[in-house]
mmCIF file of C-alpha atoms in Angstrom:
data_model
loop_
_atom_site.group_PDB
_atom_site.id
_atom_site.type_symbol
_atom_site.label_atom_id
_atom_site.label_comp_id
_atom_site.label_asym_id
_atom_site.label_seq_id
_atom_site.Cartn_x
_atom_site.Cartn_y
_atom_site.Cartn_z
ATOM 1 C CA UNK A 1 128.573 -10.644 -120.630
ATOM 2 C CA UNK A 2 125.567 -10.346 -118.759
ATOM 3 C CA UNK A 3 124.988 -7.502 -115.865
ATOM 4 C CA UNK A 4 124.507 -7.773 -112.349
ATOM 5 C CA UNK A 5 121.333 -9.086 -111.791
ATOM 6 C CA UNK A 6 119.004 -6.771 -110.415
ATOM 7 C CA UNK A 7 116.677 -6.083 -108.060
ATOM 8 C CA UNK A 8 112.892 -7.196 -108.870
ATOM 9 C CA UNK A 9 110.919 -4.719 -110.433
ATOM 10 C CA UNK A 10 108.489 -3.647 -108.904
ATOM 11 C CA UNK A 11 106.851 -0.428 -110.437
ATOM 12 C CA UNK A 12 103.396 -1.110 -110.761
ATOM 13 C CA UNK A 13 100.671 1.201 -112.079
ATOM 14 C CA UNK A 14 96.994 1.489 -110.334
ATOM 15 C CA UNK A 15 94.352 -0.983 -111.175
ATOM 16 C CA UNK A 16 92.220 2.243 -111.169
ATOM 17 C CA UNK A 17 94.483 4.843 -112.719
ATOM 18 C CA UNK A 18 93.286 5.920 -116.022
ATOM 19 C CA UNK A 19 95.437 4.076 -119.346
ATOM 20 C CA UNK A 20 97.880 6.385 -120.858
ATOM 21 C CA UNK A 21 100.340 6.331 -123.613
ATOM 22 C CA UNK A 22 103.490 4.461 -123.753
ATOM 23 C CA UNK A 23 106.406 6.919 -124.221
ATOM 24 C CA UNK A 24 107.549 7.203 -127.455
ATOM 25 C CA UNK A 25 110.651 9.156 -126.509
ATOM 26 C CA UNK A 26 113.897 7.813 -124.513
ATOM 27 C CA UNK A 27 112.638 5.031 -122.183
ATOM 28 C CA UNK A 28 111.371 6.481 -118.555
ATOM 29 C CA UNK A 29 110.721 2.866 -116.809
ATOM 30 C CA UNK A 30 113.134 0.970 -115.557
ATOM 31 C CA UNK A 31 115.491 -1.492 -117.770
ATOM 32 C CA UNK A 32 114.641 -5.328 -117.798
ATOM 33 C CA UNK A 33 117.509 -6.704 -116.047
ATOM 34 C CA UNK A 34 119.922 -7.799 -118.684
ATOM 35 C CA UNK A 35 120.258 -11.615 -116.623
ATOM 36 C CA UNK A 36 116.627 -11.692 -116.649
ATOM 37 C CA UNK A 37 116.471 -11.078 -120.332
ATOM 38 C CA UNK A 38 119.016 -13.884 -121.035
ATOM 39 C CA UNK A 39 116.972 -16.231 -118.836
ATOM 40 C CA UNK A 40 115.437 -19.150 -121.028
ATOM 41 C CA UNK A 41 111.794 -20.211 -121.158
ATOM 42 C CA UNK A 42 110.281 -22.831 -123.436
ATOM 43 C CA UNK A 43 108.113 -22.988 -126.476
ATOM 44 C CA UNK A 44 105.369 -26.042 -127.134
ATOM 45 C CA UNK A 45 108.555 -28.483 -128.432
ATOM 46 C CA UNK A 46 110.569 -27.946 -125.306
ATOM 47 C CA UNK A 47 112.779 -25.233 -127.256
ATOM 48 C CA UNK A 48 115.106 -22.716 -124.802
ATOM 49 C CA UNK A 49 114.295 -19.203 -126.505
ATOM 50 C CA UNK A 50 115.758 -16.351 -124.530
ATOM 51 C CA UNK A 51 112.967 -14.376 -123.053
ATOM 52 C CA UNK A 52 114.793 -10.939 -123.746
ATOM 53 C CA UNK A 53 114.370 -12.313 -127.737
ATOM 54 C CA UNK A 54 110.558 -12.543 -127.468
ATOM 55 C CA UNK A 55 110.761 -8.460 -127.732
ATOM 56 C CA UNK A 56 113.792 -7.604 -128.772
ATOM 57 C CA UNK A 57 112.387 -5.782 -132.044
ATOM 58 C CA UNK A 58 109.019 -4.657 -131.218
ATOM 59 C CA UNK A 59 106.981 -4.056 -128.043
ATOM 60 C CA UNK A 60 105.045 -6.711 -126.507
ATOM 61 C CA UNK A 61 102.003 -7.507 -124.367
ATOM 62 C CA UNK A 62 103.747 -10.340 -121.792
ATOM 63 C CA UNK A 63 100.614 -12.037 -119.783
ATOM 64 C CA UNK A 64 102.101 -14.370 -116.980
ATOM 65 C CA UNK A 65 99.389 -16.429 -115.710
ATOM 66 C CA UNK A 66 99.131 -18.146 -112.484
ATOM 67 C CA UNK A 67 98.981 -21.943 -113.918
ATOM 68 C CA UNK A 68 97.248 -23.894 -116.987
ATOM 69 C CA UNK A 69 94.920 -26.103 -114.706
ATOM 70 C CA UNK A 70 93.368 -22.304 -113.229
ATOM 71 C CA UNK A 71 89.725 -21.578 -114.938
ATOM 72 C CA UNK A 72 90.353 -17.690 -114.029
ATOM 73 C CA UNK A 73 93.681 -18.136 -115.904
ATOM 74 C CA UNK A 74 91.802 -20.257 -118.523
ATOM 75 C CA UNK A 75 88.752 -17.588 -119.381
ATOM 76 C CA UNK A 76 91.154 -15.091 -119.141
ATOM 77 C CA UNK A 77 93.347 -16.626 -121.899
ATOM 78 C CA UNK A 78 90.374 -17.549 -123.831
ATOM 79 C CA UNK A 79 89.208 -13.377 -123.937
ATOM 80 C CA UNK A 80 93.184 -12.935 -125.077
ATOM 81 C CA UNK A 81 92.558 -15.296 -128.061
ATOM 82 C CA UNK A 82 89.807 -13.691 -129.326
ATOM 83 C CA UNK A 83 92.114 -10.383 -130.107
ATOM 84 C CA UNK A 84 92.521 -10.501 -133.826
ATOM 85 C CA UNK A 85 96.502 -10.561 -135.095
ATOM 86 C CA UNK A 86 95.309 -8.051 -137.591
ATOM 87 C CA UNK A 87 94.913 -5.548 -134.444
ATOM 88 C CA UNK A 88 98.394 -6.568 -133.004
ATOM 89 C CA UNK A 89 100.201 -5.876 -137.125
ATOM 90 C CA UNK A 90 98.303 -2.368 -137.106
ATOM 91 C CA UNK A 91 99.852 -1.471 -133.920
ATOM 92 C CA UNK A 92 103.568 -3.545 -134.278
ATOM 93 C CA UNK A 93 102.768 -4.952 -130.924
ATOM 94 C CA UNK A 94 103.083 -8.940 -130.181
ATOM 95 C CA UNK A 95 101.194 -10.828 -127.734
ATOM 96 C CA UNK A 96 102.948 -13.454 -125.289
ATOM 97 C CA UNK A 97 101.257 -15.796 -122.531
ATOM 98 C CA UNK A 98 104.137 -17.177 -120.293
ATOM 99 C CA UNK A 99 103.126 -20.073 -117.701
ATOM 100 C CA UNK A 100 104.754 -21.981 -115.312
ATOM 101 C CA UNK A 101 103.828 -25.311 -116.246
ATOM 102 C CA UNK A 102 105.605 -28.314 -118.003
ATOM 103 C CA UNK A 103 106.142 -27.438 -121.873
ATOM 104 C CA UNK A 104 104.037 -30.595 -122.417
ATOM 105 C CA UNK A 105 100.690 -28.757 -121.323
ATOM 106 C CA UNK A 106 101.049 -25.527 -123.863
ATOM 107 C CA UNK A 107 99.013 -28.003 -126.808
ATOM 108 C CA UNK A 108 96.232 -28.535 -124.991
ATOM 109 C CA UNK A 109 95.761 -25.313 -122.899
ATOM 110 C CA UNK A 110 95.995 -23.892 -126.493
ATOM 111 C CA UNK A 111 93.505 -26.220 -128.114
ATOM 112 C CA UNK A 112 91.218 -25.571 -124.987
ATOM 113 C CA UNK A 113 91.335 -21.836 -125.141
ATOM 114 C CA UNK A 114 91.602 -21.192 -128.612
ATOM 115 C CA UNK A 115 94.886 -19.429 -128.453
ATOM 116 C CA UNK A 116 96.995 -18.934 -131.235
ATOM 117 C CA UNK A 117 99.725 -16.102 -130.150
ATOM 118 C CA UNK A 118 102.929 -16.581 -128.900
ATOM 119 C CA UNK A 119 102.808 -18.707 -125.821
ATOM 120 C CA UNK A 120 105.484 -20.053 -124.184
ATOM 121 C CA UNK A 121 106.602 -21.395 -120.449
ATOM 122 C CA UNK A 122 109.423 -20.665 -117.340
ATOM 123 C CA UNK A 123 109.157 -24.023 -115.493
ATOM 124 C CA UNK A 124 111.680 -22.984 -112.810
ATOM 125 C CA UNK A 125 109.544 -20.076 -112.367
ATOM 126 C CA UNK A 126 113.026 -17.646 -112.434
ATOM 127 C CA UNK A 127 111.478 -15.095 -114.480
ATOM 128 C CA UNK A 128 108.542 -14.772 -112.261
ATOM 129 C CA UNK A 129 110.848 -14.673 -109.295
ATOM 130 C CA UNK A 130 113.193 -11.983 -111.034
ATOM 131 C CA UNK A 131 110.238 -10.059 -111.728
ATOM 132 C CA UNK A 132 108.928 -9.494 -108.376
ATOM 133 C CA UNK A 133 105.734 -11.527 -109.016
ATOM 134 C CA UNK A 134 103.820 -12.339 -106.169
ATOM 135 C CA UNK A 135 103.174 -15.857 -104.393
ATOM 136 C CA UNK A 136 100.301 -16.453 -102.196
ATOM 137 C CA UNK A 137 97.083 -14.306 -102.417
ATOM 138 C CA UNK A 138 96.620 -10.860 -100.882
ATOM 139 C CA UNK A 139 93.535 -10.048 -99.507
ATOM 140 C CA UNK A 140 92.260 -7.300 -101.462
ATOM 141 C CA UNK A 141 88.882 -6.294 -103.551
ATOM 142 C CA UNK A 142 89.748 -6.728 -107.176
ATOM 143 C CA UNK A 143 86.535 -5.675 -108.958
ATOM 144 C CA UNK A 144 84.160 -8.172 -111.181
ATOM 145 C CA UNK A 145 86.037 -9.174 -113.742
ATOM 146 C CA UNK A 146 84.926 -8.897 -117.483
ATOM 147 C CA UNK A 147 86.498 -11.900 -117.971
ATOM 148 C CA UNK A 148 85.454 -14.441 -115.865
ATOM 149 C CA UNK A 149 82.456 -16.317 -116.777
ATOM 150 C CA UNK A 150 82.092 -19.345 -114.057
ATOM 151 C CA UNK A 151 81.756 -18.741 -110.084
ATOM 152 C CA UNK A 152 84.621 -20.390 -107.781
ATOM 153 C CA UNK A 153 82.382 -23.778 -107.660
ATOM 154 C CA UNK A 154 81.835 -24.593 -111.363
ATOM 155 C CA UNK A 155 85.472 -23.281 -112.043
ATOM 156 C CA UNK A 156 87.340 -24.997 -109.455
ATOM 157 C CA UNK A 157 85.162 -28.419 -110.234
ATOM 158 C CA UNK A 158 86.141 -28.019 -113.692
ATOM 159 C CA UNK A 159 89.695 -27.277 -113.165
ATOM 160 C CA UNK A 160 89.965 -30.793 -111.111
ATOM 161 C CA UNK A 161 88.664 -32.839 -113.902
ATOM 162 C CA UNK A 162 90.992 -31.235 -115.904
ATOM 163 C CA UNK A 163 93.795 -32.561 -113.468
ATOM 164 C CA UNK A 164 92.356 -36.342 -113.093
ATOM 165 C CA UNK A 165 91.641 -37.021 -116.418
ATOM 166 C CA UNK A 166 94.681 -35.525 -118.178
ATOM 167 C CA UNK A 167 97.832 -37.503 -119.338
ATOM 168 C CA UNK A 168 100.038 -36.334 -116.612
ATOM 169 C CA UNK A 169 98.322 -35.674 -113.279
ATOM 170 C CA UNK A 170 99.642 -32.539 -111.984
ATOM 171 C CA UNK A 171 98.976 -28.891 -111.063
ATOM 172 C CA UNK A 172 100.486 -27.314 -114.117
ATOM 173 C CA UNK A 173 102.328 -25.087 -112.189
ATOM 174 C CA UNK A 174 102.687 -24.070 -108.819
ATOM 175 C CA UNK A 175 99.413 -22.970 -107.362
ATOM 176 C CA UNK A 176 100.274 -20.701 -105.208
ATOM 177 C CA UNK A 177 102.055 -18.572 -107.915
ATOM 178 C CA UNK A 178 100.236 -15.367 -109.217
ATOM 179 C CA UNK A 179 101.062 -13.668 -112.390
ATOM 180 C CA UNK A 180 101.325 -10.407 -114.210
ATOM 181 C CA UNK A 181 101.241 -8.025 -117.104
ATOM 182 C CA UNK A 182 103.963 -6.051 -118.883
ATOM 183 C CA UNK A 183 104.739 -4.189 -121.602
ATOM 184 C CA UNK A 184 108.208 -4.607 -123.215
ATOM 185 C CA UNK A 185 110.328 -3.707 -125.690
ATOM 186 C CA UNK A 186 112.032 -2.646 -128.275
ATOM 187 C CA UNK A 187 115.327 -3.819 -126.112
ATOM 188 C CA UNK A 188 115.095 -4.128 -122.024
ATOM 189 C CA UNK A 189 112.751 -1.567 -121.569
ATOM 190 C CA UNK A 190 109.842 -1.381 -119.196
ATOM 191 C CA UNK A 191 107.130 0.384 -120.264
ATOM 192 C CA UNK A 192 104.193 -1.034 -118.173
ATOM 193 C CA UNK A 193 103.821 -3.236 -114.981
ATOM 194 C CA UNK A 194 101.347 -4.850 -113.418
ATOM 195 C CA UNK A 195 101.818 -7.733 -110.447
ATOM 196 C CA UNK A 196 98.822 -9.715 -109.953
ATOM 197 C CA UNK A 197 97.986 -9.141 -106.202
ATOM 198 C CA UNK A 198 95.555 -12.359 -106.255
ATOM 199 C CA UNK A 199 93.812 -14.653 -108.923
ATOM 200 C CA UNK A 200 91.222 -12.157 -110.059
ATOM 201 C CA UNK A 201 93.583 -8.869 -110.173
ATOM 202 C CA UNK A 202 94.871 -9.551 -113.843
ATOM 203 C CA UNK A 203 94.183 -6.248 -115.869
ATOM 204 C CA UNK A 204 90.887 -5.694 -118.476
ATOM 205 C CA UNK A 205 92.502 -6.372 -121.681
ATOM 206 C CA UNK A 206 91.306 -3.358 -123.289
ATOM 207 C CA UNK A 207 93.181 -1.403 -120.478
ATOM 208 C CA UNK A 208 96.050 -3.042 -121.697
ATOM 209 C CA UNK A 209 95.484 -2.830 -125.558
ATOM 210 C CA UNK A 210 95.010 1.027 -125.492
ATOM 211 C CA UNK A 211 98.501 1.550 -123.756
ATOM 212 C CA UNK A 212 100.030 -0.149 -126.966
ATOM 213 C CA UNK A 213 97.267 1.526 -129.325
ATOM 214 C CA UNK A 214 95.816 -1.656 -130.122
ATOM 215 C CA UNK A 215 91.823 -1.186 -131.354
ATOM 216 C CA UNK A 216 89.642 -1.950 -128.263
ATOM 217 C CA UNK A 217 88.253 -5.639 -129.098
ATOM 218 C CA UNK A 218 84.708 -6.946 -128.477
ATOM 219 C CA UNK A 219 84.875 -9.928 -125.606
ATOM 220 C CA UNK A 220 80.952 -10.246 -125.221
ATOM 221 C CA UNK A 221 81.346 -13.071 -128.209
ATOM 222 C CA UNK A 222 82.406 -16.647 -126.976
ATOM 223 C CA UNK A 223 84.691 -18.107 -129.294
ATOM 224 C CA UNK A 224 84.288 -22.002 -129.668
ATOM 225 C CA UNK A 225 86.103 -24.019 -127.182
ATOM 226 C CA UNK A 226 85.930 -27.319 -125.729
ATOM 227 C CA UNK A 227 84.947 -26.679 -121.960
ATOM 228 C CA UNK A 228 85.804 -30.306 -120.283
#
């Protein structure tokens, strides 16, 4: 039977605090709820998969992004595919994108970006809620970003092609909606947490990878994707 659900989490570690080691001892974060672990979301075929099963083994790097049709959320996802799943077996670590989208747009935001890990969506946008995820954009100085390559006019006019010319015209998600990184797993456990304050606040990846001991990864190489 599941638990109470619980309150959001909301533990979130510095944008400028220096990386340090997941514990390897008894967990010190706080649990994942167990009612947000047993909440669904939905792989490319429009499969329910329990999102507490996408770590129950090993740890995981969870990405939430804000929506499919967002070029930050795009370039950032493109820098995540070039992280070679050689560098994720060394370190027993699995990587996960979650969106918010329809299950119908994971094939071609993969095709687009060139990613090939785990991806999967939460439509209702429950987990993002349960996790305390933010909606709306806080006004706050979030550093260049390593890995976003077009300014807010190139980006935003690409995004809106994107939305005309695809086969279902929609947003992909809500836009509003920010995202988030976290480290999970083995079980509930909490290891790492970071809520997205506005579009550009997503963590450096390498930040992330050395907190799991994954090998720092070069981004300065493009990988080749079809930028429409």
């Amino acid at each position: 039977m599941a638990a109470p659900s619980e309150a959001p989490v909301t533990r979130q570690v510095s944008g400028h605090a220096a990386p340090a080691p997941v514990p390897s001892g008894p967990p010190s974060w706080q649990p994942l709820a167990a009612a947000v672990a047993e909440l669904p979301v939905l792989d490319a075929s429009g499969r329910p998969v329990l999102f507490g099963e996408l770590f129950r083994e090993r740890r995981a790097i969870v990405v939430f992004v804000r929506h499919f049709l967002c070029y930050i959320c795009k370039e950032y996802v493109e820098d995540l595919a070039k992280i070679p799943k050689s560098f994720l077996q060394e370190a027993n670590v699995t990587l996960i994108v979650i969106g918010q989208s329809s299950y119908h747009h994971i094939e071609a935001f993969c095709k687009l970006t060139g990613y090939s890990h785990e991806i999967y969506v939460d439509p209702e946008r429950e987990i993002y809620k349960r996790l305390g995820m933010k909606r709306g954009e806080e006004i706050a100085s979030s550093g260049q970003s390593p890995h976003v390559k077009s300014n807010i006019l190139s980006g935003s006019i690409r995004s809106l092609w994107r939305a005309v010319t695809g086969p279902l015209f929609d947003f992909q998600g809500d836009p509003a909606q920010q995202g988030g990184t976290l480290i999970l797993g083995p079980g509930n456990n909490i290891h790492f947490i970071h809520h997205d304050r506005n579009r550009l606040d997503h963590k450096p990846i390498n930040s992330v990878l050395q907190l799991v001991g994954v090998q720092h990864v070069d981004f300065t190489s493009r990988p080749s994707v079809i930028h429409v």
